[in-house]
């Protein structure tokens, strides 16, 4: 049980980091499905930098920087040039897939070394607590950072002027503009911040969960992070819950597969989504997407 | 408020030769001059579509003019760099005709999010206290903790006015702020505006209620077909004269011929209707009413007393907990299609929400209300676009909608023109009962007159009209009978009651 909890939290961490970034982006009215490719870029950049320098910390910085770079690419087309966000996001994903694959082959010729990883950092005393000790207090810094980040994003949205303006932009770009808020600037910055986090989330895969980079290794985790934001109903608390839930489902699936259960593995892949849908349908409530999500803002276009 | 400047600006804003065309060679504004002095309330008048809102959007940086120059507080504006943020910095505040509040946020949050004085943190409780103080200072009552989308129109408008007043703008622009305010609220607003004026600030006031303009404005500029055709002191003209200057013709007073009592079954009968409300005050309590063919029944009330709930029940989108709705003597399940099929049409009071789809064209909106098997526009499920466009064009021409272009999106229409389309659509098909909610909100005097004539024509040909309106004058002018909606229940209005008497009933001050 302890091991299962520990694995759940560990596996949830990259999802949580990416989803919190995406949450910030979406609350500003931009949907960045390029998050998958951004994570992949972070995974690669983090890996490459850590291998080159021998320092996982440098890898981390490189991953965030790579995320920023991809974010700037996305925001330039989707926010500044106001192209369709889904189209740009898809393009970013494909470009990132190709570019990281190319980079990996060029650098390692199919024979990548192992990266130095970030070690677990148990909190003395607390880590030995029964049940929750290993899950919450014997993890890598990524996990602590992810949980801290949830608090920062939650408070940032509800208790800071920037968060309030961000929410206004996401709900009604026109109303925000009329009040003198620079809509595109808010969105551009949100995308950069969210993408940096996606880059870091990608680095978790190469600097903590494993020590290698393989082509396309994010394997849909970016899309799951998108789902986490939706199932978390665009709130920081909800995102934490949803990410932990997906983490637990993944851990459970690994465990059952390892035991050689007779159930075919796609059932386990479906399992978290089915449960979440059921939970949402039963829970109901009024949470919904920001009203201007996915809609580029053009000042001179007719209102509406 | 003491100003630090040594020499106060003479003009709060001067616009010179401002032109704007959305479509090449069809200028909406054509070399407009406007001079607003510091310390004056300046009314801007004009027909629907004259370009008032467009001019104001240019003044706050939301639109860029094709030509012309602007100076604010005697300092020229670099129009290439002029943005709403810059306008806010220069001390301009505006209440927009189309709400610029964020619907999903509470009133407190809406008051706070654009406040430049706010620091790094947002303190909900501190923001709430500030909002409370503001509401008290300007005597505008708003439920601060509710989301804007849950508020009645009047309350939204109050929230928006409050926000603009609270910014302490040097130039305050009000684009039809009073369209759903009660007379008393409007009076309080005017007192605030006079206070601002006396403190040396400037106000631009846009309204189609000429009596208000007469009461509050110092100067008046009239916009006609994209040009400023007159600028005069408000003392020089009364409401009637202003109407003439605006339209280029006289609007004769309305005539309502006497009605011959009907012997037929009531067109609409509501018995013991109860329905949940958006707030406690607007829950419908035991509504009983009867509307005969050829009759206009006016329901007056302050917005937020159940108007929206009653409207929604009759539109079939709010489920009553109890009570019956009968149309033409038959009990009808209050569902949208059943009500329509029974001959009940509904002119929404929320034009931009439930009324029209602003991204759709005139033609698309025209066929939208119809059933999916309307033979005129659908053949075996296929849409006959040409027929829809023809019908929309004909209606637009008959109602004087500008542009009468079936392919123009509603969003590109002026507020008044959009309203005219909504009216035209609901009157089409000769409904036996028309539920009309604030039917002339935002219409200029000429267009309002046109809609009133249409409603009376409906009455003459035996149609029944349930007129739910916050405009007391409108209800008094049109209705055969009047009843009041107060805290979700109907209150009798004795025949022959005047404005003052009705006002007292609305505020629950009538002697029991
Ligand atoms: N974004 C836009 N695109 C195209 N046409 C527009 C746009 N905005 C306004 N117009 C047109 O410009 C004209 C003036 O509109 P405007 O909203 O300024 O009128 P208004 O004087 O405020 O009228 P109202 O009293 O009805 O509010 C109208 O004919 C309208 O159709
Ligand atoms: Mg207007």
PDB file of C-alpha atoms in Angstrom, chain B residues 210-482:
ATOM      1  CA  UNK B 210     -34.601  63.225 -24.354  1.00  0.00           C
ATOM      2  CA  UNK B 211     -36.278  64.335 -21.159  1.00  0.00           C
ATOM      3  CA  UNK B 212     -33.208  63.128 -19.260  1.00  0.00           C
ATOM      4  CA  UNK B 213     -30.945  64.984 -21.622  1.00  0.00           C
ATOM      5  CA  UNK B 214     -32.978  68.094 -21.067  1.00  0.00           C
ATOM      6  CA  UNK B 215     -32.676  67.642 -17.329  1.00  0.00           C
ATOM      7  CA  UNK B 216     -28.997  66.914 -16.976  1.00  0.00           C
ATOM      8  CA  UNK B 217     -27.014  68.204 -19.953  1.00  0.00           C
ATOM      9  CA  UNK B 218     -25.257  71.547 -20.259  1.00  0.00           C
ATOM     10  CA  UNK B 219     -24.412  71.180 -23.911  1.00  0.00           C
ATOM     11  CA  UNK B 220     -25.707  68.952 -26.653  1.00  0.00           C
ATOM     12  CA  UNK B 221     -24.038  67.749 -29.822  1.00  0.00           C
ATOM     13  CA  UNK B 222     -26.124  66.068 -32.440  1.00  0.00           C
ATOM     14  CA  UNK B 223     -24.738  63.421 -34.720  1.00  0.00           C
ATOM     15  CA  UNK B 224     -26.519  62.680 -37.942  1.00  0.00           C
ATOM     16  CA  UNK B 225     -25.360  60.268 -40.575  1.00  0.00           C
ATOM     17  CA  UNK B 226     -21.790  60.426 -39.395  1.00  0.00           C
ATOM     18  CA  UNK B 227     -21.557  64.191 -39.079  1.00  0.00           C
ATOM     19  CA  UNK B 228     -21.921  66.496 -36.109  1.00  0.00           C
ATOM     20  CA  UNK B 229     -24.773  68.611 -37.391  1.00  0.00           C
ATOM     21  CA  UNK B 230     -25.416  70.815 -34.402  1.00  0.00           C
ATOM     22  CA  UNK B 231     -23.867  71.757 -31.110  1.00  0.00           C
ATOM     23  CA  UNK B 232     -25.893  73.904 -28.799  1.00  0.00           C
ATOM     24  CA  UNK B 233     -26.463  74.860 -25.232  1.00  0.00           C
ATOM     25  CA  UNK B 234     -29.027  72.597 -23.612  1.00  0.00           C
ATOM     26  CA  UNK B 235     -31.030  75.630 -22.560  1.00  0.00           C
ATOM     27  CA  UNK B 236     -31.703  76.463 -26.178  1.00  0.00           C
ATOM     28  CA  UNK B 237     -33.829  73.425 -26.904  1.00  0.00           C
ATOM     29  CA  UNK B 238     -36.455  71.281 -25.238  1.00  0.00           C
ATOM     30  CA  UNK B 239     -36.918  67.535 -25.735  1.00  0.00           C
ATOM     31  CA  UNK B 240     -39.207  67.977 -28.696  1.00  0.00           C
ATOM     32  CA  UNK B 241     -36.792  70.306 -30.445  1.00  0.00           C
ATOM     33  CA  UNK B 242     -33.915  67.917 -29.772  1.00  0.00           C
ATOM     34  CA  UNK B 243     -35.907  65.103 -31.346  1.00  0.00           C
ATOM     35  CA  UNK B 244     -36.497  67.207 -34.408  1.00  0.00           C
ATOM     36  CA  UNK B 245     -32.825  68.124 -34.719  1.00  0.00           C
ATOM     37  CA  UNK B 246     -31.885  64.493 -34.380  1.00  0.00           C
ATOM     38  CA  UNK B 247     -34.326  62.945 -36.801  1.00  0.00           C
ATOM     39  CA  UNK B 248     -34.954  65.866 -39.118  1.00  0.00           C
ATOM     40  CA  UNK B 249     -38.663  65.431 -38.501  1.00  0.00           C
ATOM     41  CA  UNK B 250     -41.190  65.725 -35.753  1.00  0.00           C
ATOM     42  CA  UNK B 251     -42.329  62.737 -33.711  1.00  0.00           C
ATOM     43  CA  UNK B 252     -46.002  63.291 -33.020  1.00  0.00           C
ATOM     44  CA  UNK B 253     -47.379  62.029 -29.719  1.00  0.00           C
ATOM     45  CA  UNK B 254     -48.673  58.497 -29.611  1.00  0.00           C
ATOM     46  CA  UNK B 255     -52.361  57.824 -30.099  1.00  0.00           C
ATOM     47  CA  UNK B 256     -53.969  54.842 -28.517  1.00  0.00           C
ATOM     48  CA  UNK B 257     -57.541  54.367 -29.695  1.00  0.00           C
ATOM     49  CA  UNK B 258     -60.043  52.993 -27.217  1.00  0.00           C
ATOM     50  CA  UNK B 259     -60.465  49.249 -27.143  1.00  0.00           C
ATOM     51  CA  UNK B 260     -63.648  47.335 -27.616  1.00  0.00           C
ATOM     52  CA  UNK B 261     -63.833  44.713 -24.879  1.00  0.00           C
ATOM     53  CA  UNK B 262     -63.254  41.227 -26.171  1.00  0.00           C
ATOM     54  CA  UNK B 263     -65.702  38.419 -25.618  1.00  0.00           C
ATOM     55  CA  UNK B 264     -63.369  35.679 -26.764  1.00  0.00           C
ATOM     56  CA  UNK B 265     -61.417  33.396 -24.468  1.00  0.00           C
ATOM     57  CA  UNK B 266     -58.408  35.053 -22.856  1.00  0.00           C
ATOM     58  CA  UNK B 267     -55.358  35.009 -25.063  1.00  0.00           C
ATOM     59  CA  UNK B 268     -53.114  34.256 -22.117  1.00  0.00           C
ATOM     60  CA  UNK B 269     -54.043  33.184 -18.665  1.00  0.00           C
ATOM     61  CA  UNK B 270     -51.679  32.433 -15.824  1.00  0.00           C
ATOM     62  CA  UNK B 271     -52.939  30.867 -12.633  1.00  0.00           C
ATOM     63  CA  UNK B 272     -51.127  30.447  -9.352  1.00  0.00           C
ATOM     64  CA  UNK B 273     -47.718  30.471 -10.971  1.00  0.00           C
ATOM     65  CA  UNK B 274     -44.718  29.957  -8.720  1.00  0.00           C
ATOM     66  CA  UNK B 275     -41.169  29.621  -9.918  1.00  0.00           C
ATOM     67  CA  UNK B 276     -37.721  29.688  -8.347  1.00  0.00           C
ATOM     68  CA  UNK B 277     -35.822  32.949  -8.666  1.00  0.00           C
ATOM     69  CA  UNK B 278     -32.254  34.030  -9.191  1.00  0.00           C
ATOM     70  CA  UNK B 279     -32.544  35.754  -5.856  1.00  0.00           C
ATOM     71  CA  UNK B 280     -35.050  35.660  -3.028  1.00  0.00           C
ATOM     72  CA  UNK B 281     -36.645  38.910  -4.193  1.00  0.00           C
ATOM     73  CA  UNK B 282     -37.248  37.635  -7.677  1.00  0.00           C
ATOM     74  CA  UNK B 283     -38.904  34.302  -6.860  1.00  0.00           C
ATOM     75  CA  UNK B 284     -42.334  34.249  -8.466  1.00  0.00           C
ATOM     76  CA  UNK B 285     -45.104  34.021  -5.919  1.00  0.00           C
ATOM     77  CA  UNK B 286     -48.615  33.055  -7.006  1.00  0.00           C
ATOM     78  CA  UNK B 287     -48.858  35.004 -10.229  1.00  0.00           C
ATOM     79  CA  UNK B 288     -52.413  35.290 -11.550  1.00  0.00           C
ATOM     80  CA  UNK B 289     -53.052  37.226 -14.689  1.00  0.00           C
ATOM     81  CA  UNK B 290     -55.364  37.339 -17.629  1.00  0.00           C
ATOM     82  CA  UNK B 291     -54.716  38.945 -20.974  1.00  0.00           C
ATOM     83  CA  UNK B 292     -57.493  39.317 -23.534  1.00  0.00           C
ATOM     84  CA  UNK B 293     -57.144  39.369 -27.297  1.00  0.00           C
ATOM     85  CA  UNK B 294     -56.627  42.902 -28.520  1.00  0.00           C
ATOM     86  CA  UNK B 295     -55.269  44.022 -25.185  1.00  0.00           C
ATOM     87  CA  UNK B 296     -51.953  45.351 -23.981  1.00  0.00           C
ATOM     88  CA  UNK B 297     -51.252  44.512 -20.357  1.00  0.00           C
ATOM     89  CA  UNK B 298     -48.348  46.458 -18.933  1.00  0.00           C
ATOM     90  CA  UNK B 299     -46.290  44.979 -16.133  1.00  0.00           C
ATOM     91  CA  UNK B 300     -44.164  47.638 -14.506  1.00  0.00           C
ATOM     92  CA  UNK B 301     -41.485  46.964 -11.989  1.00  0.00           C
ATOM     93  CA  UNK B 302     -37.971  47.610 -10.929  1.00  0.00           C
ATOM     94  CA  UNK B 303     -35.608  45.203 -12.610  1.00  0.00           C
ATOM     95  CA  UNK B 304     -34.813  42.236 -10.406  1.00  0.00           C
ATOM     96  CA  UNK B 305     -38.312  41.797  -8.983  1.00  0.00           C
ATOM     97  CA  UNK B 306     -39.145  38.728 -11.042  1.00  0.00           C
ATOM     98  CA  UNK B 307     -39.323  40.148 -14.541  1.00  0.00           C
ATOM     99  CA  UNK B 308     -36.630  37.870 -15.823  1.00  0.00           C
ATOM    100  CA  UNK B 309     -38.156  34.842 -14.115  1.00  0.00           C
ATOM    101  CA  UNK B 310     -41.612  35.559 -15.525  1.00  0.00           C
ATOM    102  CA  UNK B 311     -40.108  36.102 -18.940  1.00  0.00           C
ATOM    103  CA  UNK B 312     -38.187  32.858 -18.711  1.00  0.00           C
ATOM    104  CA  UNK B 313     -41.238  30.873 -17.667  1.00  0.00           C
ATOM    105  CA  UNK B 314     -43.138  32.265 -20.644  1.00  0.00           C
ATOM    106  CA  UNK B 315     -40.196  31.508 -22.913  1.00  0.00           C
ATOM    107  CA  UNK B 316     -40.238  27.963 -21.599  1.00  0.00           C
ATOM    108  CA  UNK B 317     -36.772  27.968 -20.123  1.00  0.00           C
ATOM    109  CA  UNK B 318     -37.598  28.210 -16.424  1.00  0.00           C
ATOM    110  CA  UNK B 319     -39.640  25.440 -14.942  1.00  0.00           C
ATOM    111  CA  UNK B 320     -42.407  26.642 -12.647  1.00  0.00           C
ATOM    112  CA  UNK B 321     -42.885  24.784  -9.389  1.00  0.00           C
ATOM    113  CA  UNK B 322     -46.620  25.284  -9.500  1.00  0.00           C
ATOM    114  CA  UNK B 323     -49.331  26.891 -11.576  1.00  0.00           C
ATOM    115  CA  UNK B 324     -50.815  26.842 -15.060  1.00  0.00           C
ATOM    116  CA  UNK B 325     -50.121  28.702 -18.255  1.00  0.00           C
ATOM    117  CA  UNK B 326     -53.000  28.766 -20.742  1.00  0.00           C
ATOM    118  CA  UNK B 327     -52.726  30.168 -24.233  1.00  0.00           C
ATOM    119  CA  UNK B 328     -55.964  30.687 -26.160  1.00  0.00           C
ATOM    120  CA  UNK B 329     -57.886  28.822 -23.491  1.00  0.00           C
ATOM    121  CA  UNK B 330     -55.717  25.713 -23.629  1.00  0.00           C
ATOM    122  CA  UNK B 331     -53.305  24.633 -20.941  1.00  0.00           C
ATOM    123  CA  UNK B 332     -49.794  24.543 -22.339  1.00  0.00           C
ATOM    124  CA  UNK B 333     -46.761  22.798 -20.944  1.00  0.00           C
ATOM    125  CA  UNK B 334     -44.322  25.677 -20.511  1.00  0.00           C
ATOM    126  CA  UNK B 335     -41.696  24.351 -22.926  1.00  0.00           C
ATOM    127  CA  UNK B 336     -40.254  26.519 -25.705  1.00  0.00           C
ATOM    128  CA  UNK B 337     -41.693  24.648 -28.675  1.00  0.00           C
ATOM    129  CA  UNK B 338     -45.104  24.069 -27.137  1.00  0.00           C
ATOM    130  CA  UNK B 339     -45.457  27.754 -26.291  1.00  0.00           C
ATOM    131  CA  UNK B 340     -44.394  28.840 -29.763  1.00  0.00           C
ATOM    132  CA  UNK B 341     -46.701  26.351 -31.373  1.00  0.00           C
ATOM    133  CA  UNK B 342     -49.557  27.759 -29.301  1.00  0.00           C
ATOM    134  CA  UNK B 343     -48.909  31.182 -30.822  1.00  0.00           C
ATOM    135  CA  UNK B 344     -46.867  32.818 -28.103  1.00  0.00           C
ATOM    136  CA  UNK B 345     -43.886  34.876 -29.222  1.00  0.00           C
ATOM    137  CA  UNK B 346     -41.213  36.229 -26.959  1.00  0.00           C
ATOM    138  CA  UNK B 347     -39.128  39.333 -27.388  1.00  0.00           C
ATOM    139  CA  UNK B 348     -36.205  38.833 -25.068  1.00  0.00           C
ATOM    140  CA  UNK B 349     -35.141  41.479 -22.618  1.00  0.00           C
ATOM    141  CA  UNK B 350     -31.611  40.131 -22.864  1.00  0.00           C
ATOM    142  CA  UNK B 351     -30.990  40.964 -26.475  1.00  0.00           C
ATOM    143  CA  UNK B 352     -27.364  39.945 -26.530  1.00  0.00           C
ATOM    144  CA  UNK B 353     -27.907  36.798 -24.530  1.00  0.00           C
ATOM    145  CA  UNK B 354     -31.129  35.003 -25.295  1.00  0.00           C
ATOM    146  CA  UNK B 355     -32.320  37.198 -28.134  1.00  0.00           C
ATOM    147  CA  UNK B 356     -29.911  37.285 -31.015  1.00  0.00           C
ATOM    148  CA  UNK B 357     -26.706  35.450 -31.835  1.00  0.00           C
ATOM    149  CA  UNK B 358     -24.270  38.246 -32.437  1.00  0.00           C
ATOM    150  CA  UNK B 359     -21.862  36.263 -34.607  1.00  0.00           C
ATOM    151  CA  UNK B 360     -24.700  35.222 -36.918  1.00  0.00           C
ATOM    152  CA  UNK B 361     -25.929  37.328 -39.808  1.00  0.00           C
ATOM    153  CA  UNK B 362     -29.272  39.062 -40.024  1.00  0.00           C
ATOM    154  CA  UNK B 363     -30.619  36.301 -42.246  1.00  0.00           C
ATOM    155  CA  UNK B 364     -29.425  33.544 -39.929  1.00  0.00           C
ATOM    156  CA  UNK B 365     -30.953  35.248 -36.938  1.00  0.00           C
ATOM    157  CA  UNK B 366     -34.130  35.790 -38.844  1.00  0.00           C
ATOM    158  CA  UNK B 367     -34.795  32.096 -39.345  1.00  0.00           C
ATOM    159  CA  UNK B 368     -33.396  31.093 -36.004  1.00  0.00           C
ATOM    160  CA  UNK B 369     -36.577  31.428 -34.001  1.00  0.00           C
ATOM    161  CA  UNK B 370     -38.628  29.449 -36.470  1.00  0.00           C
ATOM    162  CA  UNK B 371     -39.319  25.809 -36.114  1.00  0.00           C
ATOM    163  CA  UNK B 372     -36.992  23.562 -38.049  1.00  0.00           C
ATOM    164  CA  UNK B 373     -39.799  22.741 -40.409  1.00  0.00           C
ATOM    165  CA  UNK B 374     -40.784  26.263 -41.371  1.00  0.00           C
ATOM    166  CA  UNK B 375     -41.750  25.697 -44.991  1.00  0.00           C
ATOM    167  CA  UNK B 376     -40.541  29.099 -46.044  1.00  0.00           C
ATOM    168  CA  UNK B 377     -36.928  28.451 -45.206  1.00  0.00           C
ATOM    169  CA  UNK B 378     -36.526  24.706 -45.079  1.00  0.00           C
ATOM    170  CA  UNK B 379     -37.187  22.124 -47.751  1.00  0.00           C
ATOM    171  CA  UNK B 380     -36.927  18.568 -46.478  1.00  0.00           C
ATOM    172  CA  UNK B 381     -34.410  19.741 -43.923  1.00  0.00           C
ATOM    173  CA  UNK B 382     -32.356  21.754 -46.384  1.00  0.00           C
ATOM    174  CA  UNK B 383     -31.907  25.414 -45.721  1.00  0.00           C
ATOM    175  CA  UNK B 384     -33.131  27.762 -48.452  1.00  0.00           C
ATOM    176  CA  UNK B 385     -30.586  30.539 -47.999  1.00  0.00           C
ATOM    177  CA  UNK B 386     -31.995  32.748 -50.708  1.00  0.00           C
ATOM    178  CA  UNK B 387     -35.443  32.725 -49.101  1.00  0.00           C
ATOM    179  CA  UNK B 388     -33.963  33.517 -45.696  1.00  0.00           C
ATOM    180  CA  UNK B 389     -31.983  36.418 -47.107  1.00  0.00           C
ATOM    181  CA  UNK B 390     -35.003  37.774 -48.966  1.00  0.00           C
ATOM    182  CA  UNK B 391     -37.146  37.632 -45.843  1.00  0.00           C
ATOM    183  CA  UNK B 392     -34.478  39.258 -43.693  1.00  0.00           C
ATOM    184  CA  UNK B 393     -33.915  42.011 -46.226  1.00  0.00           C
ATOM    185  CA  UNK B 394     -37.632  42.724 -46.495  1.00  0.00           C
ATOM    186  CA  UNK B 395     -37.961  42.943 -42.722  1.00  0.00           C
ATOM    187  CA  UNK B 396     -34.889  45.133 -42.420  1.00  0.00           C
ATOM    188  CA  UNK B 397     -36.244  47.524 -44.999  1.00  0.00           C
ATOM    189  CA  UNK B 398     -39.676  47.660 -43.426  1.00  0.00           C
ATOM    190  CA  UNK B 399     -38.236  48.343 -39.977  1.00  0.00           C
ATOM    191  CA  UNK B 400     -35.603  50.736 -41.221  1.00  0.00           C
ATOM    192  CA  UNK B 401     -32.683  48.629 -40.039  1.00  0.00           C
ATOM    193  CA  UNK B 402     -29.351  50.009 -41.186  1.00  0.00           C
ATOM    194  CA  UNK B 403     -27.617  48.363 -42.933  1.00  0.00           C
ATOM    195  CA  UNK B 404     -30.431  46.372 -44.530  1.00  0.00           C
ATOM    196  CA  UNK B 405     -27.861  43.765 -45.414  1.00  0.00           C
ATOM    197  CA  UNK B 406     -28.927  40.171 -44.715  1.00  0.00           C
ATOM    198  CA  UNK B 407     -25.288  39.065 -44.633  1.00  0.00           C
ATOM    199  CA  UNK B 408     -24.084  41.537 -42.015  1.00  0.00           C
ATOM    200  CA  UNK B 409     -23.365  39.931 -38.646  1.00  0.00           C
ATOM    201  CA  UNK B 410     -25.471  41.236 -35.779  1.00  0.00           C
ATOM    202  CA  UNK B 411     -22.304  42.286 -33.989  1.00  0.00           C
ATOM    203  CA  UNK B 412     -21.703  44.922 -36.657  1.00  0.00           C
ATOM    204  CA  UNK B 413     -25.076  46.566 -36.053  1.00  0.00           C
ATOM    205  CA  UNK B 414     -25.609  49.460 -33.700  1.00  0.00           C
ATOM    206  CA  UNK B 415     -27.459  48.556 -30.515  1.00  0.00           C
ATOM    207  CA  UNK B 416     -30.707  50.100 -31.653  1.00  0.00           C
ATOM    208  CA  UNK B 417     -30.644  48.409 -35.015  1.00  0.00           C
ATOM    209  CA  UNK B 418     -30.094  45.009 -33.434  1.00  0.00           C
ATOM    210  CA  UNK B 419     -33.090  45.668 -31.204  1.00  0.00           C
ATOM    211  CA  UNK B 420     -35.227  46.534 -34.206  1.00  0.00           C
ATOM    212  CA  UNK B 421     -34.349  43.233 -35.818  1.00  0.00           C
ATOM    213  CA  UNK B 422     -35.370  41.358 -32.686  1.00  0.00           C
ATOM    214  CA  UNK B 423     -38.724  43.163 -32.633  1.00  0.00           C
ATOM    215  CA  UNK B 424     -39.332  42.573 -36.323  1.00  0.00           C
ATOM    216  CA  UNK B 425     -38.599  38.881 -35.946  1.00  0.00           C
ATOM    217  CA  UNK B 426     -40.997  38.340 -33.079  1.00  0.00           C
ATOM    218  CA  UNK B 427     -43.821  40.254 -34.716  1.00  0.00           C
ATOM    219  CA  UNK B 428     -43.415  38.187 -37.853  1.00  0.00           C
ATOM    220  CA  UNK B 429     -45.989  35.426 -38.072  1.00  0.00           C
ATOM    221  CA  UNK B 430     -48.658  37.377 -36.191  1.00  0.00           C
ATOM    222  CA  UNK B 431     -48.369  35.727 -32.784  1.00  0.00           C
ATOM    223  CA  UNK B 432     -51.594  35.670 -30.794  1.00  0.00           C
ATOM    224  CA  UNK B 433     -49.644  36.606 -27.675  1.00  0.00           C
ATOM    225  CA  UNK B 434     -46.459  38.636 -27.674  1.00  0.00           C
ATOM    226  CA  UNK B 435     -44.427  38.764 -24.500  1.00  0.00           C
ATOM    227  CA  UNK B 436     -42.336  41.888 -24.986  1.00  0.00           C
ATOM    228  CA  UNK B 437     -39.649  42.709 -22.454  1.00  0.00           C
ATOM    229  CA  UNK B 438     -38.279  46.237 -22.620  1.00  0.00           C
ATOM    230  CA  UNK B 439     -39.056  46.325 -26.358  1.00  0.00           C
ATOM    231  CA  UNK B 440     -37.661  49.793 -26.972  1.00  0.00           C
ATOM    232  CA  UNK B 441     -34.572  49.583 -24.839  1.00  0.00           C
ATOM    233  CA  UNK B 442     -31.878  51.514 -26.651  1.00  0.00           C
ATOM    234  CA  UNK B 443     -34.081  52.735 -29.470  1.00  0.00           C
ATOM    235  CA  UNK B 444     -34.038  56.329 -30.628  1.00  0.00           C
ATOM    236  CA  UNK B 445     -37.279  58.258 -30.326  1.00  0.00           C
ATOM    237  CA  UNK B 446     -38.205  57.635 -33.939  1.00  0.00           C
ATOM    238  CA  UNK B 447     -37.574  53.903 -33.766  1.00  0.00           C
ATOM    239  CA  UNK B 448     -39.231  53.601 -30.386  1.00  0.00           C
ATOM    240  CA  UNK B 449     -42.236  55.268 -31.874  1.00  0.00           C
ATOM    241  CA  UNK B 450     -42.172  52.806 -34.731  1.00  0.00           C
ATOM    242  CA  UNK B 451     -42.106  49.823 -32.369  1.00  0.00           C
ATOM    243  CA  UNK B 452     -44.898  51.293 -30.297  1.00  0.00           C
ATOM    244  CA  UNK B 453     -46.968  51.721 -33.430  1.00  0.00           C
ATOM    245  CA  UNK B 454     -46.265  48.097 -34.325  1.00  0.00           C
ATOM    246  CA  UNK B 455     -47.398  46.914 -30.908  1.00  0.00           C
ATOM    247  CA  UNK B 456     -50.567  48.962 -31.209  1.00  0.00           C
ATOM    248  CA  UNK B 457     -51.142  47.552 -34.682  1.00  0.00           C
ATOM    249  CA  UNK B 458     -50.834  44.070 -33.222  1.00  0.00           C
ATOM    250  CA  UNK B 459     -53.432  45.012 -30.634  1.00  0.00           C
ATOM    251  CA  UNK B 460     -55.736  46.454 -33.265  1.00  0.00           C
ATOM    252  CA  UNK B 461     -55.676  43.235 -35.222  1.00  0.00           C
ATOM    253  CA  UNK B 462     -56.625  41.227 -32.165  1.00  0.00           C
ATOM    254  CA  UNK B 463     -53.221  40.237 -30.865  1.00  0.00           C
ATOM    255  CA  UNK B 464     -52.465  40.393 -27.169  1.00  0.00           C
ATOM    256  CA  UNK B 465     -49.313  41.938 -25.801  1.00  0.00           C
ATOM    257  CA  UNK B 466     -47.810  41.336 -22.386  1.00  0.00           C
ATOM    258  CA  UNK B 467     -45.541  44.335 -21.994  1.00  0.00           C
ATOM    259  CA  UNK B 468     -42.964  43.775 -19.267  1.00  0.00           C
ATOM    260  CA  UNK B 469     -41.049  46.997 -19.042  1.00  0.00           C
ATOM    261  CA  UNK B 470     -39.018  49.024 -16.634  1.00  0.00           C
ATOM    262  CA  UNK B 471     -39.861  52.149 -18.615  1.00  0.00           C
ATOM    263  CA  UNK B 472     -42.806  53.652 -16.816  1.00  0.00           C
ATOM    264  CA  UNK B 473     -43.607  56.131 -19.564  1.00  0.00           C
ATOM    265  CA  UNK B 474     -43.739  53.374 -22.124  1.00  0.00           C
ATOM    266  CA  UNK B 475     -46.105  51.293 -20.010  1.00  0.00           C
ATOM    267  CA  UNK B 476     -48.311  54.292 -19.313  1.00  0.00           C
ATOM    268  CA  UNK B 477     -48.485  55.218 -22.979  1.00  0.00           C
ATOM    269  CA  UNK B 478     -49.295  51.779 -24.350  1.00  0.00           C
ATOM    270  CA  UNK B 479     -51.176  49.712 -21.816  1.00  0.00           C
ATOM    271  CA  UNK B 480     -54.882  49.125 -21.488  1.00  0.00           C
ATOM    272  CA  UNK B 481     -54.313  47.842 -17.983  1.00  0.00           C
ATOM    273  CA  UNK B 482     -51.303  48.063 -15.731  1.00  0.00           C
TER     274      UNK B 482
END
